[in-house]
């Protein structure tokens, strides 16, 4: 394999490095702005650095309310998506039945179509059925597009899990529930954990569908959007932005760590 | 074993207890288990999701009474005809052109990253590159848009950078270009374009890299052994094999740009994109039929796009 030893041409390295810095630099900038002393504008370089705005943000009840709603919505949506996504993945990967392709298309559709379509479709259905907006309408939307993330992770793992393990367990006298508890669950556990983490991150960050399914309540992204359109206190927004970046990075690193040995690393199909 | 059970020759005696009986039932009738497993998710997606899409589609055939502002519940194509009005048609053209440009630019920026990672990097460096793509992909969408508002603002980093390099006239010249320029980058089409490319770029890198990983190395060797120059090898061997991946990535960049309404609202000029019109029409204007008709446009465009992508074999690269 001669090409394997070959070194990358300099031009290619430079182009790739430029591309990657284009991707990463804006995230770093967020971290700098969280410490700026400037209140009114986005002036660069920051005139001075301060920790004052962290304290101010800590004392803001609206930020806490939005954060708590976001966490609750993400937790419930992830739970629903875990159950539905795993069931779907198990059925699709265990057998070939009529309409199997249709099922996988149905699962992927909420991600493949632009979020605005999912959002407005849900809203028009709510108004037609006269369902009032609530915590549960937000969860309904979020769980719908979170299913695919869990599904993708679970399907990849089921494909690698040998079906004969299940047959052996049954032959040795275990019933279906024991087989599930002692054979299937340990095999897919890390994939489910990774899928669940990604679903949580996805829901925690979602804004487009949420603008259509929430009414008075603000999730953290909705709070952020409000601040972007009608800024009230820019430094507080800066601090929240930095915290949000940190909070979403943890599940991603976790999911990467859990699935890194597999043929398909989690998260590639957001 | 499975043939036996299908014929009813169960070797073992029945298992004791209700859980045993249920297990036996599922073993004898695997289809029953499949149906039970699928019932919940299919109900959820079929009823909640497809049901909602259907109500949306139906509403696009209703129309709005111009005088009373009420929705007339009768089937008509009047609302679709409104889409062809110059003011509305401009919005559709503008959005599609933007989506095409964003897709093209993402493909060009993504390729070197994907190619380097797929062909030359191994082990630790590869993982690092992968995380370098994943972190921006999964970071909060709004925070990323916000970061660009900071960068593109009149007093922000880019203006400062142009000043430090003493090339401020270049920036002024770019901003003076009619139609795509503006007062500052954050209120111009160039700004909108940059943010779109930034936000959707990872969606292009990952499938392109997946396709490039599958290009057999001996094909590249064969090409150069047969006298192909690097450029010819790239043009006739690597690019055709990477194309399904690039098309797969373009599905995301194209579809996401078509439907986004937040980026042009925060960074961009006052001229509208499809997503913004949909949002405004269903909200303040209360014209749900027109909003629904507008959402059908990206659905139809994406339908065509997916059909073409499928013919190019792009789905194997997803």
XYZ file of C-alpha atoms in Angstrom, chain B residues 18-272:
255
model
C -47.657 -16.388 32.018
C -44.343 -14.898 30.938
C -43.324 -18.300 29.575
C -46.573 -18.622 27.713
C -46.184 -15.168 26.212
C -42.605 -15.983 25.196
C -43.751 -19.172 23.511
C -46.489 -17.293 21.716
C -44.008 -14.773 20.346
C -41.625 -17.535 19.335
C -44.338 -19.360 17.417
C -45.657 -16.180 15.839
C -42.758 -13.771 15.283
C -44.978 -11.485 13.246
C -47.151 -10.815 16.259
C -44.121 -9.556 18.171
C -43.112 -7.319 15.244
C -46.595 -5.845 15.044
C -46.659 -5.207 18.789
C -43.235 -3.558 18.688
C -44.150 -1.355 15.761
C -47.593 -0.375 16.972
C -46.520 2.440 19.283
C -43.916 4.167 17.095
C -46.024 3.850 13.947
C -49.057 5.207 15.775
C -47.007 8.153 17.012
C -45.343 9.004 13.724
C -48.313 8.037 11.565
C -50.935 9.894 13.549
C -49.051 12.796 15.087
C -46.634 13.502 12.274
C -48.211 12.352 9.028
C -51.610 13.464 10.298
C -50.279 16.960 10.895
C -48.602 17.065 7.493
C -51.874 16.039 5.899
C -53.892 18.748 7.631
C -51.289 21.237 6.447
C -51.578 19.996 2.884
C -55.363 20.214 2.977
C -55.245 23.777 4.286
C -53.140 24.852 1.320
C -56.182 24.171 -0.883
C -58.348 26.515 1.167
C -58.268 30.250 0.575
C -58.508 33.456 2.538
C -61.424 35.800 1.998
C -59.853 39.153 1.106
C -62.565 41.215 2.798
C -63.430 39.377 5.985
C -59.970 37.822 6.512
C -61.612 34.494 7.287
C -60.567 31.152 5.856
C -62.982 29.717 3.313
C -63.151 25.958 3.707
C -63.616 25.113 0.044
C -61.185 23.425 -2.278
C -59.581 25.894 -4.653
C -56.256 26.462 -6.377
C -56.500 30.209 -5.800
C -53.895 30.172 -3.056
C -51.400 28.376 -5.270
C -52.004 30.975 -7.987
C -50.984 33.623 -5.474
C -47.558 32.016 -5.251
C -46.946 33.027 -8.863
C -47.472 36.716 -8.146
C -44.194 38.563 -8.810
C -43.707 39.546 -5.158
C -44.160 35.962 -3.956
C -42.347 34.339 -6.863
C -39.300 36.556 -6.210
C -39.117 35.160 -2.690
C -39.110 31.592 -3.984
C -36.400 32.339 -6.574
C -34.288 34.196 -4.007
C -34.482 31.289 -1.562
C -33.658 28.640 -4.151
C -30.687 30.642 -5.509
C -29.373 31.118 -1.975
C -29.780 27.393 -1.241
C -27.896 26.498 -4.434
C -25.029 28.927 -3.694
C -24.746 27.738 -0.092
C -24.658 24.114 -1.247
C -21.969 24.841 -3.829
C -19.766 26.759 -1.386
C -20.156 24.096 1.327
C -19.125 21.373 -1.117
C -15.934 23.275 -2.005
C -14.945 24.061 1.595
C -15.879 20.584 2.810
C -13.906 18.592 0.269
C -10.329 19.256 1.496
C -11.333 18.573 5.101
C -13.098 15.346 4.170
C -10.327 14.240 1.826
C -7.521 14.867 4.300
C -9.410 13.064 7.076
C -10.409 10.109 4.905
C -7.147 9.478 3.073
C -4.259 10.717 5.178
C -5.264 10.865 8.836
C -5.238 7.903 11.187
C -5.724 7.304 14.882
C -5.567 10.274 17.198
C -5.485 12.943 14.482
C -8.483 11.445 12.761
C -10.502 11.427 15.991
C -9.468 15.031 16.599
C -10.592 16.079 13.127
C -13.850 14.238 13.635
C -14.502 16.031 16.918
C -13.535 19.312 15.235
C -16.459 18.772 12.876
C -18.831 17.357 15.486
C -18.460 20.142 18.039
C -19.704 22.898 15.731
C -22.358 20.551 14.353
C -23.845 19.925 17.775
C -23.266 23.309 19.374
C -26.375 25.348 19.847
C -27.755 26.648 16.571
C -28.733 30.026 18.025
C -25.396 30.480 19.727
C -23.660 29.917 16.394
C -25.893 32.480 14.704
C -25.218 34.827 17.610
C -21.466 34.336 17.237
C -21.751 35.425 13.617
C -23.745 38.474 14.590
C -20.805 39.389 16.810
C -18.316 38.732 14.018
C -20.181 40.565 11.276
C -21.352 43.554 13.321
C -20.160 46.962 12.152
C -17.920 47.327 15.220
C -17.118 43.593 15.271
C -14.151 41.360 14.516
C -14.170 41.424 10.718
C -14.153 45.210 10.527
C -11.346 45.239 13.080
C -9.406 42.591 11.136
C -9.705 44.528 7.862
C -8.515 47.607 9.744
C -5.481 45.874 11.255
C -4.493 44.565 7.827
C -5.026 48.059 6.359
C -7.462 46.801 3.744
C -10.601 48.555 4.965
C -11.243 49.891 1.418
C -11.699 46.297 0.256
C -14.482 45.780 2.799
C -16.093 49.059 1.772
C -15.911 48.016 -1.877
C -17.586 44.693 -1.080
C -20.323 46.433 0.900
C -20.863 48.929 -1.916
C -21.806 46.190 -4.395
C -25.480 46.733 -5.153
C -28.037 44.049 -4.131
C -25.654 41.848 -2.126
C -23.962 44.642 -0.149
C -25.388 46.829 2.586
C -24.653 49.068 5.514
C -22.606 46.424 7.287
C -22.005 42.736 6.687
C -24.618 41.773 9.268
C -27.405 43.374 7.227
C -26.310 42.149 3.802
C -26.901 39.025 1.718
C -23.189 38.255 2.013
C -23.687 37.969 5.761
C -26.697 35.683 5.355
C -24.734 33.537 2.920
C -21.716 33.249 5.252
C -23.861 32.212 8.205
C -25.750 29.631 6.146
C -22.492 28.121 4.898
C -21.079 28.059 8.412
C -24.107 26.435 10.021
C -24.651 23.710 7.409
C -21.007 22.939 6.508
C -20.645 19.942 8.888
C -23.632 18.288 7.209
C -21.616 18.351 3.965
C -18.308 17.212 5.459
C -19.559 14.020 7.121
C -21.201 12.282 4.112
C -18.386 13.430 1.777
C -15.851 11.905 4.130
C -17.908 8.700 4.392
C -17.890 8.382 0.582
C -14.159 9.145 0.332
C -13.361 6.505 2.966
C -14.754 3.935 0.562
C -12.592 4.920 -2.419
C -10.218 1.954 -2.849
C -6.603 3.042 -2.620
C -5.487 0.671 -5.372
C -7.729 2.502 -7.839
C -5.765 5.689 -7.143
C -2.497 3.781 -7.467
C -3.666 2.217 -10.714
C -4.561 5.606 -12.111
C -1.137 7.060 -11.372
C 0.631 3.878 -12.577
C -1.178 4.277 -15.871
C 0.226 7.806 -16.190
C -2.619 9.837 -14.749
C -1.490 13.133 -13.303
C -2.817 14.013 -9.829
C -5.390 16.346 -11.357
C -6.561 13.691 -13.828
C -6.798 11.102 -11.043
C -8.858 13.531 -9.031
C -11.089 14.428 -11.956
C -11.730 10.926 -13.309
C -11.370 8.617 -10.296
C -11.823 10.352 -6.961
C -14.509 12.889 -7.805
C -16.942 10.455 -9.482
C -16.611 8.073 -6.546
C -17.102 10.877 -4.017
C -20.090 12.324 -5.853
C -22.790 10.240 -4.099
C -21.481 11.515 -0.759
C -21.437 15.118 -1.921
C -24.995 14.754 -3.216
C -26.048 13.220 0.101
C -24.558 16.205 1.910
C -26.200 18.611 -0.507
C -29.592 17.186 0.449
C -29.045 18.587 3.930
C -27.503 21.939 2.965
C -30.170 22.542 0.332
C -33.171 21.448 2.382
C -32.053 23.223 5.547
C -31.435 26.503 3.714
C -34.822 26.287 2.004
C -36.672 26.007 5.284
C -34.699 28.244 7.626
C -36.318 31.455 8.779
C -34.194 32.454 11.746
C -30.837 33.142 10.075
C -32.142 35.632 7.462
C -34.159 37.295 10.212
C -31.139 37.901 12.436
C -28.373 38.353 9.876
C -29.491 39.769 6.556
C -31.320 42.439 4.637
C -35.036 43.059 4.944
C -35.876 41.053 1.834
C -37.650 37.855 2.777
